[in-house]
Amino acid sequence: MRTERTPWFRRYTGRAPSVRLVCFAHAGGTASLFHGWRARLPDHVELLAVQYPGRQDRLREPCAETVEELAEAALDALAPELGLPFALFGHSMGAAVAHEATRLLERRGGARPLRLFVSGRGAQHVIQHQNVPGLTDAEIIASVRELGGPGLAAYDDPDLRGVLLPPLLADHRLLNRYVVAGPQRLRTPISAFGGTDDPVCSMAELDAWRDCTEQWSGAHALPGGHFYLVPEEREIVARIVRQLG
């Protein structure tokens, strides 16, 4: 059954969907990160790419202030979509949001993901000591440039920079405030992915996700840096589809 349109998702529908893949982008990112995935997904997988508030068509909405707030709001929008089995995928900041959403779903009872896919971010209980709440805007921008990624050249355009910077800075503040008490073992299976040359997410940090689930499916390295999933789009989508079955 189709549901009302919501600003929270960009929907890419297969011909006969039997499972939904809900995808969360990086800090400063948008649903557009996953635009190319639709062409690589089989007909039985429907893609819902999460559009965070405060950017693109949601530019006039305030950005979320905490990971918990963002996860809960996304789940509220997702509630009408839970008639089909679903899985969550999150890259970088999106991994934290997708994990927090999974934790919340398990606390609520009822529907939970077939699988949680995390990418480009270590388990929070291992990396939260790296939080630096006092970073200046300039330091945040410099760190983003170091990572590369899609659309980076837009930050050189003064007009576009004024639109892109507020959500980027808000997302980084959100992440630097995020703290968990410790690893909570979820029933949901977790698979982790990362780039072999990612300067901010080591394989050891990625492997620490094993402490967050009763069903660990391993940490998988693909060639590239923090945004390895852009050049390796075909491969990561294929691996996700195989694990969804």
Short mmCIF file of C-alpha atoms in Angstrom, two decimals:
data_model
loop_
_atom_site.label_atom_id
_atom_site.label_comp_id
_atom_site.label_asym_id
_atom_site.label_seq_id
_atom_site.Cartn_x
_atom_site.Cartn_y
_atom_site.Cartn_z
CA MET A 1 0.00 0.00 0.00
CA ARG A 2 1.31 3.44 -0.90
CA THR A 3 1.34 6.09 1.78
CA GLU A 4 1.21 9.87 1.83
CA ARG A 5 4.19 11.77 0.54
CA THR A 6 6.53 12.98 3.24
CA PRO A 7 9.48 15.37 3.03
CA TRP A 8 11.52 12.85 4.98
CA PHE A 9 12.15 10.46 2.09
CA ARG A 10 13.11 10.32 -1.56
CA ARG A 11 11.44 7.16 -2.76
CA TYR A 12 12.87 5.01 -5.55
CA THR A 13 10.40 2.19 -6.14
CA GLY A 14 11.10 -1.20 -7.64
CA ARG A 15 8.54 -2.92 -9.83
CA ALA A 16 7.53 -5.44 -7.18
CA PRO A 17 9.04 -4.33 -3.85
CA SER A 18 9.13 -6.88 -1.05
CA VAL A 19 11.76 -5.15 1.12
CA ARG A 20 12.69 -1.54 1.84
CA LEU A 21 16.20 -0.18 2.24
CA VAL A 22 16.23 3.05 4.27
CA CYS A 23 19.44 5.06 3.79
CA PHE A 24 20.91 7.85 5.95
CA ALA A 25 23.59 10.21 4.58
CA HIS A 26 26.69 11.82 6.10
CA ALA A 27 27.00 15.14 7.96
CA GLY A 28 25.98 17.96 5.64
CA GLY A 29 24.72 15.34 3.22
CA THR A 30 21.38 14.81 1.52
CA ALA A 31 19.26 12.05 0.08
CA SER A 32 20.97 12.72 -3.27
CA LEU A 33 23.94 10.64 -2.10
CA PHE A 34 21.88 7.54 -2.91
CA HIS A 35 20.35 8.68 -6.20
CA GLY A 36 22.48 6.29 -8.25
CA TRP A 37 21.58 3.27 -6.13
CA ARG A 38 18.14 2.81 -7.65
CA ALA A 39 19.56 1.72 -10.99
CA ARG A 40 21.69 -0.91 -9.23
CA LEU A 41 18.99 -2.37 -6.97
CA PRO A 42 16.83 -5.32 -8.05
CA ASP A 43 13.10 -4.84 -8.58
CA HIS A 44 12.17 -6.32 -5.20
CA VAL A 45 14.06 -3.63 -3.22
CA GLU A 46 12.48 -0.21 -2.67
CA LEU A 47 14.91 2.54 -1.66
CA LEU A 48 13.91 5.26 0.80
CA ALA A 49 16.68 7.86 1.03
CA VAL A 50 16.27 10.00 4.14
CA GLN A 51 16.22 13.76 3.58
CA TYR A 52 17.35 15.49 6.76
CA PRO A 53 15.70 18.83 7.66
CA GLY A 54 17.55 22.06 6.97
CA ARG A 55 18.74 21.37 3.41
CA GLN A 56 17.57 21.28 -0.22
CA ASP A 57 13.75 21.04 -0.32
CA ARG A 58 13.68 21.20 3.51
CA LEU A 59 15.90 24.26 3.69
CA ARG A 60 13.47 26.35 5.75
CA GLU A 61 13.14 23.70 8.47
CA PRO A 62 15.44 23.78 11.50
CA CYS A 63 18.20 21.20 11.64
CA ALA A 64 18.02 18.54 14.34
CA GLU A 65 20.02 19.28 17.47
CA THR A 66 20.74 15.72 18.63
CA VAL A 67 21.23 12.31 17.06
CA GLU A 68 18.39 11.02 19.21
CA GLU A 69 16.01 13.72 17.95
CA LEU A 70 16.94 13.02 14.33
CA ALA A 71 16.52 9.26 14.71
CA GLU A 72 13.15 9.56 16.44
CA ALA A 73 11.76 12.02 13.88
CA ALA A 74 12.89 9.80 11.00
CA LEU A 75 11.23 6.79 12.63
CA ASP A 76 7.98 8.70 13.10
CA ALA A 77 7.98 9.40 9.36
CA LEU A 78 8.93 5.80 8.62
CA ALA A 79 6.11 4.29 10.72
CA PRO A 80 3.59 4.06 7.83
CA GLU A 81 6.23 2.27 5.74
CA LEU A 82 6.73 -0.68 8.07
CA GLY A 83 4.28 -2.95 6.31
CA LEU A 84 7.21 -4.38 4.36
CA PRO A 85 10.37 -5.88 5.86
CA PHE A 86 13.09 -3.23 5.95
CA ALA A 87 16.79 -2.68 6.55
CA LEU A 88 18.71 0.46 7.52
CA PHE A 89 21.94 1.75 5.97
CA GLY A 90 23.88 4.73 7.27
CA HIS A 91 27.12 6.32 6.11
CA SER A 92 29.31 8.34 8.49
CA MET A 93 26.92 10.46 10.58
CA GLY A 94 24.15 8.40 9.01
CA ALA A 95 25.58 5.29 10.66
CA ALA A 96 25.10 6.90 14.08
CA VAL A 97 21.54 7.93 13.22
CA ALA A 98 20.64 4.52 11.76
CA HIS A 99 22.10 2.77 14.81
CA GLU A 100 20.20 5.07 17.18
CA ALA A 101 17.02 4.40 15.20
CA THR A 102 17.59 0.65 15.51
CA ARG A 103 18.13 0.97 19.27
CA LEU A 104 14.88 2.90 19.54
CA LEU A 105 12.94 0.37 17.46
CA GLU A 106 14.14 -2.47 19.66
CA ARG A 107 13.18 -0.59 22.83
CA ARG A 108 9.71 0.03 21.41
CA GLY A 109 9.16 -3.58 20.42
CA GLY A 110 7.33 -4.51 17.26
CA ALA A 111 8.95 -4.16 13.86
CA ARG A 112 12.73 -4.06 13.74
CA PRO A 113 15.18 -4.07 10.83
CA LEU A 114 16.19 -7.20 9.00
CA ARG A 115 19.72 -5.82 9.21
CA LEU A 116 21.63 -2.65 10.08
CA PHE A 117 24.37 -1.66 7.64
CA VAL A 118 26.88 0.87 9.01
CA SER A 119 29.50 2.57 6.87
CA GLY A 120 32.44 4.91 7.39
CA ARG A 121 32.00 5.31 11.15
CA GLY A 122 33.29 3.35 14.10
CA ALA A 123 31.08 2.15 16.93
CA GLN A 124 30.10 5.11 19.10
CA HIS A 125 31.33 3.65 22.40
CA VAL A 126 34.82 3.42 20.88
CA ILE A 127 35.07 6.75 19.06
CA GLN A 128 33.16 9.17 21.30
CA HIS A 129 36.35 10.12 23.15
CA GLN A 130 37.24 11.89 19.88
CA ASN A 131 34.33 14.32 20.25
CA VAL A 132 35.51 17.94 20.11
CA PRO A 133 32.49 20.14 20.95
CA GLY A 134 34.51 23.38 20.71
CA LEU A 135 35.59 23.15 17.06
CA THR A 136 35.36 26.42 15.17
CA ASP A 137 33.44 26.68 11.91
CA ALA A 138 36.74 27.01 10.03
CA GLU A 139 38.09 23.82 11.62
CA ILE A 140 34.95 21.91 10.67
CA ILE A 141 35.17 23.12 7.07
CA ALA A 142 38.85 22.15 6.91
CA SER A 143 38.08 18.65 8.18
CA VAL A 144 35.37 18.23 5.54
CA ARG A 145 37.75 19.31 2.78
CA GLU A 146 40.27 16.75 3.99
CA LEU A 147 37.73 13.96 3.55
CA GLY A 148 36.75 14.94 0.02
CA GLY A 149 33.36 13.65 -1.00
CA PRO A 150 30.58 14.59 -3.40
CA GLY A 151 29.73 18.25 -4.01
CA LEU A 152 32.80 19.60 -2.23
CA ALA A 153 33.46 22.23 -4.92
CA ALA A 154 30.17 23.91 -4.02
CA TYR A 155 31.78 25.22 -0.83
CA ASP A 156 33.99 27.44 -2.99
CA ASP A 157 30.96 29.29 -4.35
CA PRO A 158 30.08 32.16 -1.96
CA ASP A 159 26.36 31.94 -2.74
CA LEU A 160 26.15 28.17 -2.32
CA ARG A 161 28.37 28.21 0.74
CA GLY A 162 25.81 30.28 2.61
CA VAL A 163 23.21 27.57 1.97
CA LEU A 164 25.41 24.52 2.55
CA LEU A 165 27.32 25.58 5.65
CA PRO A 166 24.48 25.85 8.20
CA PRO A 167 23.38 22.18 7.96
CA LEU A 168 27.00 21.01 7.81
CA LEU A 169 27.90 22.90 10.97
CA ALA A 170 24.69 21.83 12.70
CA ASP A 171 25.39 18.18 11.91
CA HIS A 172 28.92 18.39 13.27
CA ARG A 173 27.69 20.01 16.48
CA LEU A 174 25.11 17.24 16.76
CA LEU A 175 27.77 14.54 16.41
CA ASN A 176 30.13 16.18 18.89
CA ARG A 177 27.38 16.10 21.52
CA TYR A 178 26.51 12.45 20.93
CA VAL A 179 27.49 10.09 23.76
CA VAL A 180 26.32 6.57 24.57
CA ALA A 181 26.68 4.78 27.90
CA GLY A 182 28.37 1.77 26.33
CA PRO A 183 27.79 -0.96 23.76
CA GLN A 184 24.26 -2.33 23.82
CA ARG A 185 23.92 -5.67 22.09
CA LEU A 186 21.05 -5.48 19.65
CA ARG A 187 19.17 -8.45 18.27
CA THR A 188 19.37 -6.86 14.83
CA PRO A 189 22.27 -8.20 12.73
CA ILE A 190 24.95 -5.62 11.90
CA SER A 191 27.25 -5.46 8.87
CA ALA A 192 29.97 -2.81 8.68
CA PHE A 193 31.69 -1.29 5.63
CA GLY A 194 34.58 1.11 5.26
CA GLY A 195 37.26 2.41 2.94
CA THR A 196 40.76 0.96 3.13
CA ASP A 197 42.25 4.47 3.23
CA ASP A 198 39.67 6.27 5.35
CA PRO A 199 41.59 8.73 7.57
CA VAL A 200 38.80 9.02 10.17
CA CYS A 201 37.51 5.45 10.45
CA SER A 202 40.00 2.64 10.97
CA MET A 203 39.13 -1.01 10.46
CA ALA A 204 39.61 -1.55 14.20
CA GLU A 205 36.98 1.11 14.95
CA LEU A 206 34.70 -0.41 12.34
CA ASP A 207 35.21 -3.87 13.81
CA ALA A 208 34.09 -2.56 17.22
CA TRP A 209 30.51 -2.73 15.95
CA ARG A 210 30.72 -6.43 16.81
CA ASP A 211 30.11 -5.41 20.43
CA CYS A 212 26.78 -3.82 19.47
CA THR A 213 24.96 -6.89 18.19
CA GLU A 214 24.22 -10.52 18.95
CA GLN A 215 24.55 -11.25 15.21
CA TRP A 216 27.76 -9.82 13.80
CA SER A 217 28.33 -10.13 10.06
CA GLY A 218 31.81 -8.68 9.93
CA ALA A 219 33.63 -5.52 8.87
CA HIS A 220 34.20 -5.30 5.13
CA ALA A 221 36.83 -3.08 3.50
CA LEU A 222 36.47 -1.60 0.03
CA PRO A 223 39.09 0.44 -1.85
CA GLY A 224 39.05 4.17 -1.18
CA GLY A 225 38.83 6.84 1.46
CA HIS A 226 35.98 8.10 3.60
CA PHE A 227 33.66 8.38 0.61
CA TYR A 228 34.70 5.04 -0.90
CA LEU A 229 31.01 4.26 -1.51
CA VAL A 230 30.85 6.77 -4.39
CA PRO A 231 33.39 5.07 -6.72
CA GLU A 232 32.50 1.66 -5.23
CA GLU A 233 28.74 2.17 -5.58
CA ARG A 234 28.21 -0.95 -7.68
CA GLU A 235 30.10 -3.17 -5.25
CA ILE A 236 28.55 -1.94 -2.00
CA VAL A 237 25.03 -2.13 -3.41
CA ALA A 238 25.71 -5.68 -4.61
CA ARG A 239 26.97 -6.69 -1.15
CA ILE A 240 23.94 -5.17 0.56
CA VAL A 241 21.57 -6.98 -1.80
CA ARG A 242 23.33 -10.31 -1.18
CA GLN A 243 22.98 -9.88 2.57
CA LEU A 244 19.32 -8.92 2.27
CA GLY A 245 18.71 -12.15 0.36
#
